[in-house]
Coordinates of C-alpha atoms in Angstrom, one line a residue:
Chain A
X249 CA 63.2 -60.5 11.9
X250 CA 64.7 -58.4 8.9
X251 CA 68.3 -59.3 9.4
X252 CA 69.5 -57.4 6.6
X253 CA 69.9 -54.0 8.5
X254 CA 72.7 -55.7 10.4
X255 CA 74.7 -56.7 7.3
X256 CA 73.9 -53.0 5.8
X257 CA 75.3 -51.5 8.8
X258 CA 78.4 -53.8 8.8
X259 CA 78.9 -53.2 5.0
X260 CA 78.7 -49.5 5.5
X261 CA 81.2 -50.0 8.4
X262 CA 83.8 -52.1 6.4
X263 CA 83.4 -49.6 3.6
X264 CA 84.2 -46.6 5.6
X265 CA 86.9 -48.2 7.6
X266 CA 88.6 -49.1 4.0
X267 CA 87.9 -45.8 2.4
X268 CA 89.3 -44.0 5.6
X269 CA 92.6 -46.2 5.2
X270 CA 92.7 -45.2 1.5
X271 CA 92.2 -41.7 1.8
X272 CA 94.4 -41.4 4.7
X273 CA 97.4 -43.3 3.1
X274 CA 97.0 -40.9 -0.1
X275 CA 97.5 -38.0 2.3
X276 CA 94.0 -36.5 2.5
X277 CA 93.2 -36.5 6.0
X278 CA 90.3 -34.0 5.9
X279 CA 88.7 -36.2 3.0
X280 CA 89.1 -39.3 5.2
X281 CA 87.5 -37.8 8.2
X282 CA 84.6 -36.4 6.0
X283 CA 83.9 -39.9 4.7
X284 CA 83.9 -41.3 8.2
X285 CA 81.4 -38.8 9.3
X286 CA 79.3 -39.1 6.2
X287 CA 79.3 -43.1 7.1
X288 CA 78.4 -42.5 10.7
X289 CA 75.4 -40.2 9.7
X290 CA 73.9 -42.7 7.6
X291 CA 74.4 -45.5 10.0
X292 CA 72.7 -43.3 12.8
X293 CA 69.7 -42.5 10.4
X294 CA 69.1 -46.2 10.3
X295 CA 69.6 -47.0 13.9
X296 CA 67.5 -43.9 15.3
X297 CA 64.8 -45.0 13.1
X298 CA 64.7 -48.5 14.7
X299 CA 65.2 -47.1 18.2
X300 CA 62.2 -44.8 17.7
X301 CA 60.2 -48.0 16.6
X302 CA 61.2 -49.9 19.7
X303 CA 60.2 -46.9 21.9
X304 CA 56.9 -46.8 20.1
X305 CA 56.2 -50.4 20.8
X306 CA 57.3 -50.2 24.4
X307 CA 55.3 -47.2 24.9
X308 CA 52.1 -48.7 23.3
X309 CA 52.7 -52.1 25.2
X310 CA 53.4 -50.7 28.5
X311 CA 50.9 -48.0 28.5
X312 CA 53.7 -45.2 29.2
X313 CA 51.8 -42.2 28.2
Chain B
X31 CA 62.8 -72.4 16.8
X32 CA 63.4 -68.8 17.2
X33 CA 66.1 -69.2 19.7
X34 CA 68.3 -70.8 17.2
X35 CA 67.6 -68.0 14.8
X36 CA 68.4 -65.5 17.3
X37 CA 71.5 -67.0 18.6
X38 CA 72.9 -67.3 15.2
X39 CA 72.3 -63.7 14.2
X40 CA 73.6 -62.5 17.4
X41 CA 76.9 -64.5 16.8
X42 CA 77.3 -63.0 13.2
X43 CA 76.7 -59.6 14.4
X44 CA 79.2 -59.9 17.4
X45 CA 81.7 -61.0 14.6
X46 CA 81.0 -58.3 12.5
X47 CA 81.2 -55.7 15.4
X48 CA 84.6 -57.2 16.5
X49 CA 85.7 -56.8 13.0
X50 CA 84.6 -53.3 12.7
X51 CA 85.8 -52.3 16.2
X52 CA 89.6 -51.9 15.6
X53 CA 88.8 -49.3 12.6
X54 CA 85.5 -47.7 13.4
X55 CA 84.4 -48.3 17.1
X56 CA 81.5 -46.1 16.8
X57 CA 79.7 -48.0 14.0
X58 CA 80.6 -51.3 15.9
X59 CA 78.5 -49.8 18.7
X60 CA 75.7 -49.2 16.4
X61 CA 75.9 -53.0 15.2
X62 CA 75.3 -54.3 18.8
X63 CA 72.5 -51.7 19.5
X64 CA 70.8 -52.7 16.2
X65 CA 71.1 -56.5 17.0
X66 CA 69.5 -55.8 20.3
X67 CA 66.7 -54.1 18.9
X68 CA 66.2 -56.8 16.5
X69 CA 66.0 -59.4 19.2
X70 CA 63.7 -57.4 21.2
X71 CA 61.5 -56.4 18.4
X72 CA 61.0 -60.2 17.8
X73 CA 60.3 -61.2 21.3
X74 CA 57.9 -58.3 21.9
X75 CA 55.0 -59.9 20.1
X76 CA 55.1 -62.8 22.4
X77 CA 55.5 -60.5 25.2
X78 CA 52.2 -58.3 24.1
X79 CA 50.2 -61.7 24.1
X80 CA 51.4 -62.5 27.6
X81 CA 50.5 -59.3 28.9
X82 CA 47.0 -59.1 27.0
X83 CA 46.6 -62.5 28.8
X84 CA 47.4 -61.3 32.4
X85 CA 45.3 -58.0 31.8
X86 CA 42.3 -60.2 30.8
X87 CA 42.8 -62.5 34.1
X88 CA 43.2 -59.4 36.3
X89 CA 40.1 -57.8 34.7
X90 CA 38.1 -60.9 35.9
X91 CA 39.1 -60.9 39.6
X92 CA 38.3 -57.2 39.7
X93 CA 41.4 -55.7 41.0
X94 CA 41.6 -52.0 40.5
X95 CA 43.3 -51.4 37.0
X96 CA 45.3 -48.2 38.3
X97 CA 47.6 -50.8 40.1
X98 CA 48.0 -53.2 37.1
X99 CA 48.6 -50.4 34.6
X100 CA 51.2 -48.8 37.3
X101 CA 52.8 -52.2 37.4
X102 CA 53.1 -52.6 33.4
X103 CA 54.2 -49.0 33.4
X104 CA 57.0 -49.8 35.9
X105 CA 58.2 -52.5 34.1
X106 CA 58.4 -50.7 30.8
X107 CA 60.3 -47.8 32.4
X108 CA 62.8 -50.4 33.9
X109 CA 63.2 -52.2 30.7
X110 CA 63.8 -48.9 28.7
X111 CA 66.5 -47.8 31.4
X112 CA 68.0 -50.9 31.2
X113 CA 68.4 -50.7 27.7
X114 CA 69.9 -47.5 27.7
X115 CA 72.2 -48.1 30.6
X116 CA 73.6 -51.1 28.7
X117 CA 74.2 -49.3 25.6
X118 CA 76.3 -46.7 27.6
X119 CA 78.2 -49.5 29.5
X120 CA 78.8 -51.4 26.0
X121 CA 80.4 -47.9 24.6
X122 CA 82.5 -47.7 27.9
X123 CA 80.5 -44.6 29.5
X124 CA 80.0 -46.2 32.9
X125 CA 79.0 -42.9 34.4
X126 CA 76.5 -42.0 32.0
X127 CA 75.1 -45.5 32.2
X128 CA 74.9 -45.0 36.2
X129 CA 73.1 -41.7 35.8
X130 CA 70.5 -43.3 33.5
X131 CA 69.9 -46.2 36.1
X132 CA 69.3 -43.6 39.0
X133 CA 66.8 -41.6 36.6
X134 CA 65.1 -44.7 36.0
X135 CA 64.9 -45.5 39.8
X136 CA 63.8 -42.2 40.8
X137 CA 60.9 -42.5 38.0
X138 CA 59.8 -45.7 39.3
X139 CA 59.7 -44.5 42.8
X140 CA 57.7 -41.5 41.9
X141 CA 55.0 -43.9 40.0
X142 CA 55.1 -46.3 43.2
X143 CA 54.4 -43.5 45.8
X144 CA 50.7 -43.6 45.2
X145 CA 50.3 -47.3 45.7
X146 CA 52.4 -46.9 48.9
X147 CA 50.1 -44.2 50.2
X148 CA 47.0 -46.4 49.5
X149 CA 48.8 -49.5 51.4
X150 CA 49.5 -47.0 54.4
X151 CA 46.0 -45.8 54.5
X152 CA 44.7 -49.5 54.5
X153 CA 47.1 -50.2 57.3
X154 CA 46.2 -47.4 59.5
X155 CA 42.5 -48.2 59.0
X156 CA 43.2 -51.7 60.4
X157 CA 45.1 -50.7 63.2
X158 CA 42.5 -49.4 65.9

């Protein structure tokens, strides 16, 4: 049960939220949006990897060919 | 005991998700999806052994394997459809969730039709 992926995603989320706030307050709106998108892409990569692992497990276990 | 570990981790994940939901709702959704995945990945090992046990038992009392594998397939499809529907409901997209459930039902129905036909044949033979 590798728990650290939850904390990794949480850390990225907090980091992106803080970065968004900082960039927004200094007036650079578009950069803030870029940071938010970047964080989202990184998190999405990890989550998609896990989802494909889940689907692979379910496929082999329930003979879903 | 795994259940204590699972509940502890899910509580931590929920707190994290609520914290992040105000600022970045999309990442909060990812956290809930990943937590669900983790819990299922830990449980799946036990489920696999139960399924093997069931399969071995059924093999002994010579029921046709096609029916059993169809049942397994239906359970798998039901689980994946329910997983997707729940994730969409979490995100607030109830219409997409109901579409996924509809698709799951249709696929399961298509899988169940051969068994129904076999049953009908049997009944027709019995009635003179």
